[in-house]
Coordinates of C-alpha atoms in Angstrom, one line a residue:
M23 CA 1.9 18.4 -21.3
S24 CA 4.1 20.9 -23.2
G25 CA 7.3 22.6 -22.1
S26 CA 9.9 25.0 -23.4
K27 CA 12.6 22.4 -23.7
K28 CA 13.5 21.1 -27.2
P29 CA 12.6 17.5 -27.9
V30 CA 15.4 15.0 -27.9
T31 CA 15.6 13.7 -31.4
N32 CA 18.2 12.0 -33.6
I33 CA 20.0 10.5 -30.6
Q34 CA 23.3 9.1 -31.6
R35 CA 23.5 5.3 -30.9
A36 CA 26.5 3.9 -29.2
T37 CA 28.5 1.4 -31.3
N38 CA 31.4 -1.0 -30.6
V39 CA 30.0 -1.9 -27.2
V40 CA 29.7 -5.4 -25.8
Y41 CA 27.6 -6.3 -22.8
Q42 CA 29.7 -7.8 -20.0
A43 CA 28.2 -10.5 -17.8
H44 CA 28.4 -10.1 -14.1
H45 CA 30.6 -12.4 -12.0
V46 CA 28.1 -12.3 -9.1
S47 CA 24.9 -14.2 -9.7
R48 CA 21.5 -13.0 -8.9
S49 CA 21.0 -15.8 -6.3
K50 CA 24.2 -14.6 -4.6
R51 CA 22.9 -11.0 -4.6
G52 CA 19.7 -12.3 -3.1
Q53 CA 21.6 -13.8 -0.1
V54 CA 23.1 -10.4 0.9
V55 CA 20.6 -7.8 -0.2
G56 CA 18.3 -7.3 2.7
T57 CA 17.7 -9.9 5.3
R58 CA 15.3 -12.2 3.5
G59 CA 17.0 -15.0 1.5
G60 CA 16.4 -15.5 -2.2
F61 CA 16.5 -13.2 -5.3
R62 CA 13.4 -10.9 -5.3
G63 CA 14.3 -8.3 -7.9
C64 CA 11.4 -7.1 -10.0
T65 CA 9.7 -3.9 -11.2
V66 CA 6.3 -2.7 -10.1
W67 CA 5.2 -0.3 -12.8
L68 CA 2.4 2.1 -11.6
T69 CA 0.6 3.8 -14.4
G70 CA -2.4 6.2 -14.5
L71 CA -3.6 9.7 -14.8
S72 CA -2.0 12.6 -12.9
G73 CA -3.8 12.6 -9.5
A74 CA -4.8 8.9 -9.6
G75 CA -2.5 8.2 -6.6
K76 CA 0.6 6.6 -8.2
T77 CA 3.1 8.5 -6.0
T78 CA 1.1 8.0 -2.9
I79 CA 0.9 4.2 -3.5
G80 CA 4.5 4.0 -4.7
F81 CA 5.9 5.6 -1.5
A82 CA 3.5 3.7 0.8
L83 CA 4.5 0.4 -0.9
E84 CA 8.2 1.3 -0.5
E85 CA 7.7 2.0 3.2
Y86 CA 5.7 -1.2 3.7
L87 CA 8.3 -3.4 2.0
L88 CA 11.3 -1.8 3.6
S89 CA 9.7 -2.1 7.1
R90 CA 9.5 -5.8 6.5
S91 CA 13.2 -6.1 5.4
M92 CA 12.4 -6.2 1.7
P93 CA 14.9 -4.0 -0.2
C94 CA 13.2 -1.7 -2.6
Y95 CA 13.4 1.7 -4.2
S96 CA 10.7 4.0 -5.6
L97 CA 11.3 6.0 -8.8
D98 CA 8.9 9.0 -9.1
G99 CA 8.1 10.8 -12.3
D100 CA 8.7 14.3 -11.0
N101 CA 11.8 13.3 -9.1
I102 CA 13.4 11.7 -12.2
R103 CA 12.8 14.9 -14.2
H104 CA 14.8 16.8 -11.7
G105 CA 17.9 14.8 -12.5
L106 CA 18.3 11.9 -15.0
N107 CA 15.7 13.3 -17.4
K108 CA 16.0 17.0 -16.7
N109 CA 16.9 17.6 -20.4
L110 CA 13.6 16.1 -21.6
G111 CA 10.4 18.0 -22.4
F112 CA 6.9 16.7 -23.0
S113 CA 6.8 16.1 -26.7
T114 CA 5.8 12.6 -27.9
D115 CA 9.4 11.7 -28.6
D116 CA 10.6 13.1 -25.3
R117 CA 7.9 11.2 -23.4
E118 CA 8.9 8.0 -25.2
E119 CA 12.6 8.6 -24.2
N120 CA 11.6 9.4 -20.7
I121 CA 9.9 6.1 -20.2
R122 CA 12.7 4.2 -22.0
R123 CA 15.3 5.6 -19.7
V124 CA 13.2 4.9 -16.6
A125 CA 12.6 1.3 -17.8
E126 CA 16.4 0.8 -18.2
V127 CA 17.1 2.2 -14.7
A128 CA 14.3 0.1 -13.2
K129 CA 15.9 -2.9 -14.8
L130 CA 19.2 -2.2 -13.1
F131 CA 17.5 -1.8 -9.7
A132 CA 15.6 -5.1 -10.3
D133 CA 18.8 -6.9 -11.4
A134 CA 20.5 -5.7 -8.2
G135 CA 17.8 -7.7 -6.3
L136 CA 15.5 -4.8 -5.3
V137 CA 11.8 -4.3 -5.9
C138 CA 11.8 -1.2 -8.1
I139 CA 8.6 0.8 -7.9
T140 CA 8.0 3.2 -10.7
S141 CA 5.3 6.0 -10.6
F142 CA 4.8 7.4 -14.1
I143 CA 1.8 8.5 -16.1
S144 CA 3.3 6.6 -19.0
P145 CA 0.2 7.3 -21.1
F146 CA 1.2 5.3 -24.3
A147 CA 0.7 1.5 -24.4
K148 CA 3.6 1.0 -26.8
D149 CA 6.0 2.7 -24.3
R150 CA 4.8 0.5 -21.4
Q151 CA 5.1 -2.6 -23.6
N152 CA 8.7 -1.6 -24.5
A153 CA 9.4 -1.3 -20.7
R154 CA 8.0 -4.8 -20.2
E155 CA 10.1 -6.1 -23.1
I156 CA 13.3 -4.5 -21.6
H157 CA 12.7 -6.6 -18.5
A158 CA 11.7 -9.7 -20.3
M159 CA 15.0 -9.6 -22.3
A160 CA 16.8 -9.5 -19.0
G161 CA 14.7 -12.3 -17.5
L162 CA 13.3 -10.0 -14.8
P163 CA 9.7 -9.9 -13.6
F164 CA 7.6 -6.9 -14.6
F165 CA 4.2 -6.1 -13.1
E166 CA 2.1 -3.4 -14.8
I167 CA -0.4 -2.0 -12.3
F168 CA -3.1 0.4 -13.5
V169 CA -3.9 3.0 -10.8
D170 CA -7.4 3.6 -12.0
A171 CA -9.3 6.7 -10.9
P172 CA -11.9 8.6 -12.9
L173 CA -10.9 11.9 -14.4
N174 CA -13.2 13.9 -12.2
I175 CA -11.7 12.4 -9.1
C176 CA -8.2 13.1 -10.4
E177 CA -9.2 16.7 -11.0
S178 CA -10.6 17.0 -7.5
R179 CA -7.2 15.9 -6.1
D180 CA -5.3 18.5 -8.3
V181 CA -3.0 19.8 -5.6
K182 CA -0.5 21.1 -8.2
G183 CA -3.2 23.0 -10.1
L184 CA -2.2 21.3 -13.4
Y185 CA -5.7 20.3 -14.5
K186 CA -7.0 23.8 -13.9
K187 CA -4.2 25.2 -16.1
A188 CA -4.8 22.6 -18.8
R189 CA -8.6 23.5 -18.8
A190 CA -7.6 27.1 -19.2
G191 CA -5.4 26.3 -22.1
E192 CA -2.2 27.3 -20.2
I193 CA -0.8 23.8 -20.6
K194 CA -1.0 22.0 -23.9
G195 CA -0.9 18.3 -24.4
F196 CA -1.9 17.5 -20.9
T197 CA -2.8 13.8 -20.4
G198 CA -6.5 13.3 -19.9
I199 CA -7.5 16.8 -21.2
D200 CA -6.1 17.2 -24.7
S201 CA -3.7 14.2 -24.8
E202 CA -5.0 10.7 -24.7
Y203 CA -4.3 8.2 -21.9
E204 CA -4.3 4.7 -23.3
K205 CA -5.6 2.5 -20.6
P206 CA -3.8 -0.9 -20.0
K207 CA -5.8 -3.7 -21.6
S208 CA -4.5 -6.5 -19.4
P209 CA -2.5 -5.2 -16.5
E210 CA -1.4 -7.6 -13.7
L211 CA -3.5 -5.5 -11.3
A212 CA -5.9 -2.6 -11.4
L213 CA -6.3 -0.4 -8.3
K214 CA -9.6 1.5 -7.9
T215 CA -8.2 4.4 -5.8
N216 CA -11.6 6.2 -5.8
I217 CA -13.1 3.4 -3.7
A218 CA -10.2 1.7 -2.0
T219 CA -8.0 3.1 0.8
V220 CA -4.2 3.3 0.4
S221 CA -3.7 0.4 2.8
E222 CA -6.2 -1.7 0.9
C223 CA -4.4 -1.0 -2.4
I224 CA -1.0 -1.8 -0.8
Q225 CA -2.4 -5.1 0.4
Q226 CA -3.6 -6.0 -3.1
V227 CA -0.1 -5.3 -4.5
V228 CA 1.6 -7.3 -1.8
E229 CA -0.8 -10.2 -2.4
L230 CA 0.1 -10.1 -6.1
L231 CA 3.8 -10.1 -5.3
Q232 CA 3.3 -12.9 -2.8
A233 CA 1.6 -15.0 -5.5
Q234 CA 4.6 -14.4 -7.8
N235 CA 7.0 -15.5 -5.0
I236 CA 8.5 -12.0 -4.7
V237 CA 7.2 -11.3 -1.2
P238 CA 7.5 -14.2 1.4
K239 CA 4.3 -15.5 3.0
T240 CA 5.6 -14.5 6.4
V241 CA 5.4 -10.8 5.4
I242 CA 1.6 -11.1 4.8
K243 CA 0.8 -12.5 8.2
D244 CA 1.3 -9.5 10.4
V245 CA -0.4 -10.9 13.5
L246 CA -0.6 -14.6 14.5
E247 CA -3.3 -15.2 17.0
L248 CA -3.4 -18.5 18.9
F249 CA -7.1 -18.8 19.7
V250 CA -9.1 -21.9 18.9
P251 CA -11.3 -21.3 15.9
E252 CA -14.9 -20.6 16.9
N253 CA -16.2 -23.7 15.1
K254 CA -13.8 -25.9 17.1
I255 CA -14.2 -24.4 20.6
D256 CA -16.6 -27.1 22.0
Q257 CA -14.4 -29.9 20.7
S258 CA -11.2 -28.3 22.0
R259 CA -12.8 -27.8 25.5
A260 CA -13.8 -31.5 25.5
D261 CA -10.2 -32.4 24.5
A262 CA -8.8 -30.2 27.2
N263 CA -11.0 -31.8 29.9
M264 CA -9.6 -35.2 28.9
L265 CA -5.9 -34.1 29.1
P266 CA -3.5 -34.1 32.1
T267 CA -3.0 -30.6 33.5
L268 CA -0.2 -28.2 34.5
E269 CA -1.2 -25.6 37.1
I270 CA 0.2 -22.2 35.9
T271 CA 0.9 -19.0 37.8
K272 CA -0.7 -15.6 37.2
L273 CA 2.6 -14.5 35.6
D274 CA 2.4 -17.6 33.2
L275 CA -1.2 -16.6 32.4
Q276 CA -0.1 -13.1 31.4
W277 CA 2.3 -14.7 29.0
V278 CA -0.4 -16.9 27.6
Q279 CA -2.4 -13.7 26.9
V280 CA 0.6 -12.1 25.2
L281 CA 1.1 -15.1 23.0
S282 CA -2.5 -15.8 22.2
E283 CA -3.2 -12.2 21.1
G284 CA -0.3 -12.2 18.7
W285 CA 2.0 -9.7 20.4
A286 CA 4.9 -12.1 20.0
T287 CA 4.2 -13.0 16.4
P288 CA 5.5 -15.3 14.8
L289 CA 5.8 -17.4 18.0
K290 CA 3.2 -20.3 18.0
G291 CA 3.6 -20.9 21.7
F292 CA 6.1 -21.0 24.5
M293 CA 9.6 -21.1 23.1
R294 CA 11.3 -24.4 22.4
E295 CA 15.0 -24.7 23.0
T296 CA 16.1 -23.5 19.5
E297 CA 14.0 -20.4 19.8
Y298 CA 15.1 -19.8 23.4
L299 CA 18.8 -20.0 22.4
Q300 CA 18.3 -17.7 19.5
V301 CA 16.7 -15.1 21.7
I302 CA 19.1 -15.1 24.7
H303 CA 22.2 -15.2 22.4
F304 CA 21.2 -13.1 19.4
G305 CA 18.1 -11.2 20.6
T306 CA 16.3 -12.3 17.4
L307 CA 14.4 -15.2 15.8
R308 CA 15.7 -16.6 12.5
D309 CA 12.4 -17.1 10.7
D310 CA 12.7 -16.3 7.0
G311 CA 14.8 -13.3 8.0
V312 CA 15.8 -11.5 11.2
I313 CA 12.9 -11.0 13.6
N314 CA 13.6 -8.9 16.7
L315 CA 12.6 -10.7 19.9
S316 CA 14.9 -9.8 22.8
I317 CA 13.3 -11.6 25.7
P318 CA 12.6 -15.3 26.3
I319 CA 8.9 -16.2 26.6
V320 CA 9.0 -19.5 28.4
L321 CA 7.0 -21.7 30.7
P322 CA 8.9 -22.9 33.8
V323 CA 8.0 -26.4 35.1
A324 CA 8.9 -28.1 38.4
T325 CA 10.8 -31.4 38.3
E326 CA 7.9 -33.4 39.7
D327 CA 5.5 -32.0 37.0
K328 CA 8.1 -32.7 34.3
K329 CA 8.3 -36.3 35.4
R330 CA 4.5 -36.6 35.5
L331 CA 4.1 -35.1 32.0
D332 CA 7.3 -36.4 30.3
D333 CA 5.6 -38.9 28.1
C334 CA 2.7 -36.6 27.1
T335 CA 2.5 -35.0 23.6
E336 CA 0.0 -32.5 24.9
F337 CA -1.5 -31.2 28.2
A338 CA -3.9 -28.6 29.4
L339 CA -2.8 -25.4 31.2
E340 CA -4.9 -24.7 34.2
Y341 CA -5.3 -21.5 36.2
N342 CA -7.4 -21.2 39.4
G343 CA -9.2 -24.5 38.5
Q344 CA -10.0 -23.4 34.9
R345 CA -8.5 -25.0 31.8
V346 CA -7.4 -22.1 29.6
A347 CA -5.2 -23.6 26.9
I348 CA -3.7 -26.7 25.4
L349 CA 0.1 -27.1 24.9
R350 CA 1.0 -29.5 22.1
N351 CA 4.1 -31.1 20.6
I352 CA 5.9 -30.5 23.8
E353 CA 9.6 -30.2 24.3
F354 CA 11.2 -30.1 27.8
Y355 CA 14.7 -28.6 28.3
E356 CA 16.8 -27.5 31.2
H357 CA 16.0 -24.1 32.8
R358 CA 19.5 -22.7 33.3
K359 CA 18.3 -19.8 35.5
E360 CA 21.6 -18.1 36.2
E361 CA 22.6 -18.0 32.6
R362 CA 19.1 -16.7 31.6
C363 CA 19.3 -13.9 34.2
A364 CA 22.9 -13.0 33.3
R365 CA 22.0 -12.6 29.6
V366 CA 18.6 -11.0 29.9
W367 CA 19.2 -8.7 33.0
G368 CA 22.9 -8.4 33.1
T369 CA 22.7 -9.4 36.8
T370 CA 22.0 -12.4 38.9
C371 CA 21.2 -10.4 42.0
V372 CA 18.2 -12.2 43.6
K373 CA 17.1 -8.9 45.1
H374 CA 16.0 -7.8 41.6
P375 CA 12.3 -8.6 41.7
H376 CA 12.0 -10.4 38.4
V377 CA 15.3 -12.2 38.8
K378 CA 14.0 -13.4 42.1
M379 CA 10.9 -14.9 40.4
V380 CA 13.0 -16.7 37.8
M381 CA 15.3 -18.2 40.4
E382 CA 12.3 -19.5 42.4
S383 CA 10.6 -21.0 39.3
G384 CA 10.8 -24.5 38.0
D385 CA 14.1 -26.2 36.9
W386 CA 12.7 -27.1 33.5
L387 CA 11.1 -25.2 30.6
A388 CA 8.3 -26.6 28.4
G389 CA 8.0 -25.4 24.9
G390 CA 5.2 -26.2 22.4
D391 CA 2.4 -25.0 20.3
L392 CA -0.3 -23.1 22.2
L393 CA -4.0 -23.4 21.6
V394 CA -5.9 -20.9 23.8
L395 CA -9.6 -21.7 24.4
E396 CA -10.8 -18.1 24.7
K397 CA -9.6 -14.6 25.2
I398 CA -8.1 -14.0 28.6
K399 CA -10.3 -11.9 30.9
W400 CA -9.3 -10.5 34.3
N401 CA -12.8 -9.2 35.3
D402 CA -11.3 -6.2 37.0
G403 CA -13.3 -3.5 35.2
L404 CA -10.5 -2.9 32.7
D405 CA -10.9 -5.7 30.2
Q406 CA -12.5 -3.2 27.7
Y407 CA -9.1 -1.5 27.5
R408 CA -7.2 -4.7 26.7
L409 CA -7.3 -4.4 23.0
T410 CA -5.5 -7.0 20.9
P411 CA -3.1 -6.0 18.1
L412 CA -5.8 -6.8 15.5
E413 CA -8.4 -4.8 17.5
L414 CA -6.0 -1.8 17.7
K415 CA -5.3 -2.0 14.0
Q416 CA -9.1 -1.8 13.3
K417 CA -9.3 1.2 15.7
F418 CA -6.5 3.0 13.8
K419 CA -8.3 2.3 10.5
E420 CA -11.6 3.7 11.9
M421 CA -9.8 6.8 13.0
N422 CA -8.2 7.2 9.5
A423 CA -4.8 7.2 11.0
D424 CA -1.9 7.7 8.6
A425 CA 0.7 7.5 11.4
V426 CA 0.6 5.9 14.9
F427 CA 3.0 6.9 17.6
A428 CA 3.2 4.8 20.7
F429 CA 4.2 5.7 24.2
Q430 CA 4.8 2.9 26.6
L431 CA 4.6 3.7 30.3
R432 CA 4.3 2.1 33.7
N433 CA 4.0 5.4 35.7
P434 CA 1.5 8.2 35.9
V435 CA 1.6 10.8 33.2
H436 CA 2.9 14.3 34.1
N437 CA 3.0 17.3 31.8
G438 CA 6.6 16.5 30.8
H439 CA 5.4 13.2 29.2
A440 CA 2.5 15.1 27.6
L441 CA 4.9 17.6 26.2
L442 CA 6.9 14.9 24.5
M443 CA 3.7 13.3 23.0
Q444 CA 2.4 16.7 21.9
D445 CA 5.7 17.6 20.3
T446 CA 5.8 14.3 18.4
K447 CA 2.3 14.9 17.0
N448 CA 3.3 18.4 15.8
H449 CA 6.4 17.0 14.1
L450 CA 4.4 14.4 12.3
L451 CA 1.9 17.0 11.1
E452 CA 4.8 19.1 9.8
R453 CA 6.1 16.1 7.9
G454 CA 2.8 15.9 6.0
Y455 CA 0.8 13.3 8.0
K456 CA -2.8 14.3 8.2
H457 CA -4.2 12.1 11.0
P458 CA -1.5 11.0 13.5
V459 CA -2.9 8.9 16.3
L460 CA -1.3 8.5 19.8
L461 CA -1.4 5.0 21.3
L462 CA -1.1 5.6 25.1
H463 CA -0.2 2.1 26.1
P464 CA 0.4 1.5 29.8
L465 CA 1.8 -1.9 30.7
G466 CA -0.8 -4.1 32.4
G467 CA 1.0 -7.2 33.5
W468 CA 3.1 -7.8 36.6
T469 CA 5.0 -4.9 38.1
K470 CA 7.0 -4.6 41.3
E471 CA 5.3 -3.7 44.6
D472 CA 6.2 -0.1 44.8
D473 CA 4.9 0.8 41.3
V474 CA 1.5 2.5 41.1
P475 CA -1.1 -0.3 40.4
L476 CA -2.7 -0.5 37.0
E477 CA -6.2 0.5 38.3
W478 CA -4.9 3.8 39.6
R479 CA -2.7 4.5 36.6
M480 CA -5.8 4.1 34.3
K481 CA -7.8 6.5 36.5
Q482 CA -4.9 9.0 36.2
H483 CA -4.6 8.6 32.4
A484 CA -8.4 9.2 32.1
A485 CA -8.0 12.4 34.1
V486 CA -5.2 13.6 31.8
L487 CA -7.5 13.1 28.8
E488 CA -10.5 14.7 30.6
E489 CA -8.5 17.8 31.1
H490 CA -7.4 17.8 27.4
V491 CA -3.7 17.7 28.3
L492 CA -3.7 15.1 25.5
D493 CA -6.3 15.2 22.6
P494 CA -9.0 12.6 23.3
K495 CA -10.0 12.6 19.7
S496 CA -6.6 11.5 18.4
T497 CA -5.6 9.2 21.4
I498 CA -6.3 5.6 22.1
V499 CA -5.7 4.4 25.6
A500 CA -5.3 0.6 25.8
I501 CA -3.5 -1.8 28.1
F502 CA -0.5 -3.8 27.0
P503 CA -0.8 -7.2 28.7
S504 CA 2.9 -8.0 29.1
P505 CA 4.5 -8.4 32.5
M506 CA 7.4 -6.0 33.4
L507 CA 10.9 -7.4 33.4
Y508 CA 13.0 -4.3 34.4
A509 CA 15.6 -5.4 31.9
G510 CA 16.5 -2.1 30.5
P511 CA 17.7 -1.9 26.8
T512 CA 17.0 -5.6 26.3
E513 CA 13.4 -5.2 27.4
V514 CA 12.8 -1.9 25.6
Q515 CA 13.2 -3.7 22.3
W516 CA 10.4 -6.0 23.2
H517 CA 8.2 -3.1 24.2
C518 CA 8.9 -1.4 20.9
R519 CA 8.5 -4.5 18.7
A520 CA 5.1 -5.4 20.3
R521 CA 3.7 -2.0 19.4
M522 CA 5.1 -2.4 15.9
I523 CA 3.0 -5.6 15.7
A524 CA -0.1 -3.6 16.7
G525 CA 0.4 -1.1 13.9
A526 CA 2.6 1.6 15.4
N527 CA 5.2 3.1 13.1
F528 CA 6.7 5.7 15.6
Y529 CA 7.8 4.8 19.1
I530 CA 8.7 7.4 21.8
V531 CA 11.5 6.1 24.0
G532 CA 12.0 7.7 27.4
R533 CA 15.0 8.1 29.7
D534 CA 16.1 4.8 31.3
P535 CA 13.3 2.8 29.7
A536 CA 12.5 -0.4 31.6
G537 CA 15.2 0.5 34.1
M538 CA 15.4 0.6 37.9
P539 CA 18.1 1.2 40.5
H540 CA 20.4 -1.7 41.3
P541 CA 18.7 -3.4 44.4
E542 CA 22.0 -3.3 46.3
T543 CA 24.1 -0.3 45.1
K544 CA 21.0 1.8 44.4
K545 CA 22.8 3.2 41.3
D546 CA 21.1 3.0 37.9
L547 CA 21.2 -0.7 36.8
Y548 CA 21.4 0.5 33.2
E549 CA 22.9 3.6 31.7
P550 CA 19.8 5.8 31.2
T551 CA 20.5 6.9 27.6
Q552 CA 21.4 3.5 26.2
G553 CA 17.8 2.3 25.8
G554 CA 17.2 4.8 23.1
K555 CA 20.6 4.2 21.5
V556 CA 20.0 0.4 21.4
L557 CA 16.6 0.9 19.8
S558 CA 18.0 3.0 17.1
M559 CA 20.4 0.2 16.2
A560 CA 18.3 -2.9 16.9
P561 CA 17.8 -5.4 14.1
G562 CA 14.3 -6.2 12.9
L563 CA 12.7 -2.9 13.9
A564 CA 12.9 -1.2 10.6
S565 CA 9.2 -0.4 10.4
V566 CA 9.3 1.7 13.5
E567 CA 11.0 5.1 13.6
I568 CA 12.3 5.9 17.1
I569 CA 11.5 9.2 18.6
P570 CA 14.4 10.0 21.0
F571 CA 13.8 11.2 24.5
R572 CA 14.1 14.9 25.2
V573 CA 14.6 16.0 28.8
A574 CA 11.6 18.0 30.1
A575 CA 11.7 19.8 33.4
Y576 CA 9.6 22.2 35.4
N577 CA 10.4 25.8 34.4
K578 CA 9.9 28.1 37.4
V579 CA 9.7 31.2 35.3
K580 CA 7.1 29.9 32.8
K581 CA 5.4 27.7 35.4
A582 CA 5.2 24.9 33.0
M583 CA 7.0 21.7 31.9
I584 CA 9.2 22.6 28.9
F585 CA 12.3 21.1 27.2
Y586 CA 15.4 21.6 29.3
D587 CA 17.8 24.3 28.2
P588 CA 21.2 23.9 30.0
E589 CA 22.0 27.6 29.3
R590 CA 19.0 28.5 31.6
H591 CA 19.7 25.8 34.2
D592 CA 18.7 27.9 37.2
E593 CA 15.2 28.3 35.9
F594 CA 14.5 24.6 36.0
D595 CA 13.3 22.3 38.8
F596 CA 13.8 18.6 38.4
I597 CA 10.9 17.0 40.3
S598 CA 11.9 13.4 41.1
G599 CA 9.6 10.6 41.6
T600 CA 10.5 10.4 45.3
R601 CA 9.6 14.1 45.7
M602 CA 6.3 13.6 43.8
R603 CA 5.3 10.7 46.0
K604 CA 6.1 12.7 49.1
L605 CA 4.0 15.6 48.0
A606 CA 1.1 13.3 47.1
Q607 CA 1.4 11.4 50.4
E608 CA 1.3 14.6 52.4
G609 CA -1.7 15.9 50.4
E610 CA 0.3 18.9 49.0
N611 CA 0.0 20.1 45.4
P612 CA 3.0 20.2 43.0
P613 CA 4.0 23.5 41.3
D614 CA 1.3 24.8 38.9
G615 CA 1.8 23.3 35.5
F616 CA 3.5 20.1 36.6
M617 CA 0.5 17.8 36.3
A618 CA -3.2 18.2 35.4
P619 CA -5.0 19.0 38.7
K620 CA -7.5 16.1 38.3
A621 CA -4.7 13.7 37.5
W622 CA -2.8 14.8 40.6
K623 CA -5.9 14.3 42.7
V624 CA -6.0 10.7 41.6
L625 CA -2.4 10.2 42.8
T626 CA -3.1 11.8 46.2
E627 CA -6.1 9.5 46.6
Y628 CA -3.9 6.5 45.8
Y629 CA -1.1 7.3 48.2
R630 CA -3.6 8.2 51.0
S631 CA -5.3 4.8 50.4
L632 CA -1.9 3.2 51.1
E633 CA -1.7 5.0 54.5
K634 CA -5.1 3.8 55.4
N635 CA -4.2 0.2 54.6
I636 CA -1.0 0.4 56.6
N637 CA -2.9 2.0 59.6
S638 CA -5.4 -0.8 59.4
I639 CA -2.7 -3.4 59.5
F640 CA -0.6 -1.7 62.2
P641 CA -3.1 0.3 64.4
Q642 CA -1.8 3.1 66.6
K643 CA -0.6 2.0 70.0
Y644 CA -2.2 3.5 73.0
E645 CA -0.4 3.8 76.4
Y646 CA -2.4 3.3 79.6

């Protein structure tokens, strides 16, 4: 491609300079750069025609690695020519100098311990070879990756209109038209971007980097399921039938489901003492880096059961007379309940519903490797909504999602919630995403008695979609199997991280997430805004962007839920949950625009069903 700038020729070479060795070694840099130990500096050199997909893959790879605590930086051809190389044109000499400078800069990034990703046409083989030699002389890995797309495909993607101008003769020396592109003869990898998706290309690059010990193996395994392999199910069932058993509760079975489906990856089962201590003291696991896991996932055991099973290396977990899993390589340790509650909930008040369950549970905890015989089913008519992380990822792929934003909830959806979700989608579209998908993900495990049951919440969510308050075509409704803890900012990290495992890269955090009133004082147990603040600072959640809560309220003038404006305070009506319940119980309608009518009808049916149940238990007294 030609330009008006003069070629840089006869560059004066620096003399009387001596290279100075660093005092800090690369291995030392590797210990402090990022959170994954070891020096991982290298350059990933993406080369190919304009429009082949170099920039798209480069930025996607950068996002992928950074989200997994791998420090990296992407150098893009257009961006570099805005700064470092703004004095270069497109003559042969200038192109050579452009690539030489980029190679030297990439070498510095790699030497600092980063994965440097370069996206440059770099059409000439000798320039790419020179870049490789610059890295070889410094003892740094260099991976040439050919982003291979046919010329006609590249022209069809010509968003800048450059090919059209080159065909019309307005641009001279354009690579692929009247200037040759010398294809790499033996690149480390070739990506066929005309037949492979961006995510498939990224996976190929990551596998290459893993084979070269740049990317740790733990980065590759996104979801760790704990199900028995299909070819070993019969043998494992036979083994389970021969083992001593431990009867588990419904709450325990919900955690078995969470673990088996991979929501708590990389846990291989119920936490052993080392993992438990890391979680309650640090809120993280130390497994080849910092992994956010803020809540203990443990199996309480009564003293008499502990004595009975003390000498066992494995036993079966039984629920309602059915053996559902095997726990192996078992470790028993003391269940210090008061300390657990103080650290997780910040209170030991036994009137807190989940604290009460902990205090009434066994005095020992059993950790070990979990082998689950089959996917947990509840046979309540909702199992089709209980999608595992891998199943959700497949759904996102089928929907061609380039962004997934998750909304966790345990309450019915009103139009204020919908406004926040709609606003998030619009912002993602403005940022250039083409197919953002909403994961509407109600919690499906244990909840306290006065929460709306899952069955009714799912009916209400279906009504919201039926009325197109949310777009059914870009929304997935699925059930998150975790029990509720009501542990505020501590628990909200778990909710966010689990959705990250399932493929979400944006997470909407609400007001007072996972909170509740103090059971005695009735004041907020947790400061309502701190859940969002904690999420924005939490370690190990780098791959998720937090969408902060914006207060929505009913505007009496517009007769709609809109974002609250304090300057027009008198126009707004804050409809509390208590008031909403009272309206539903009395069969009255909320103000127009507060909730989709069909969704409100579901709520009124639920609260009326409660009254019928109460009346059937406590029939009206008649006086004679």
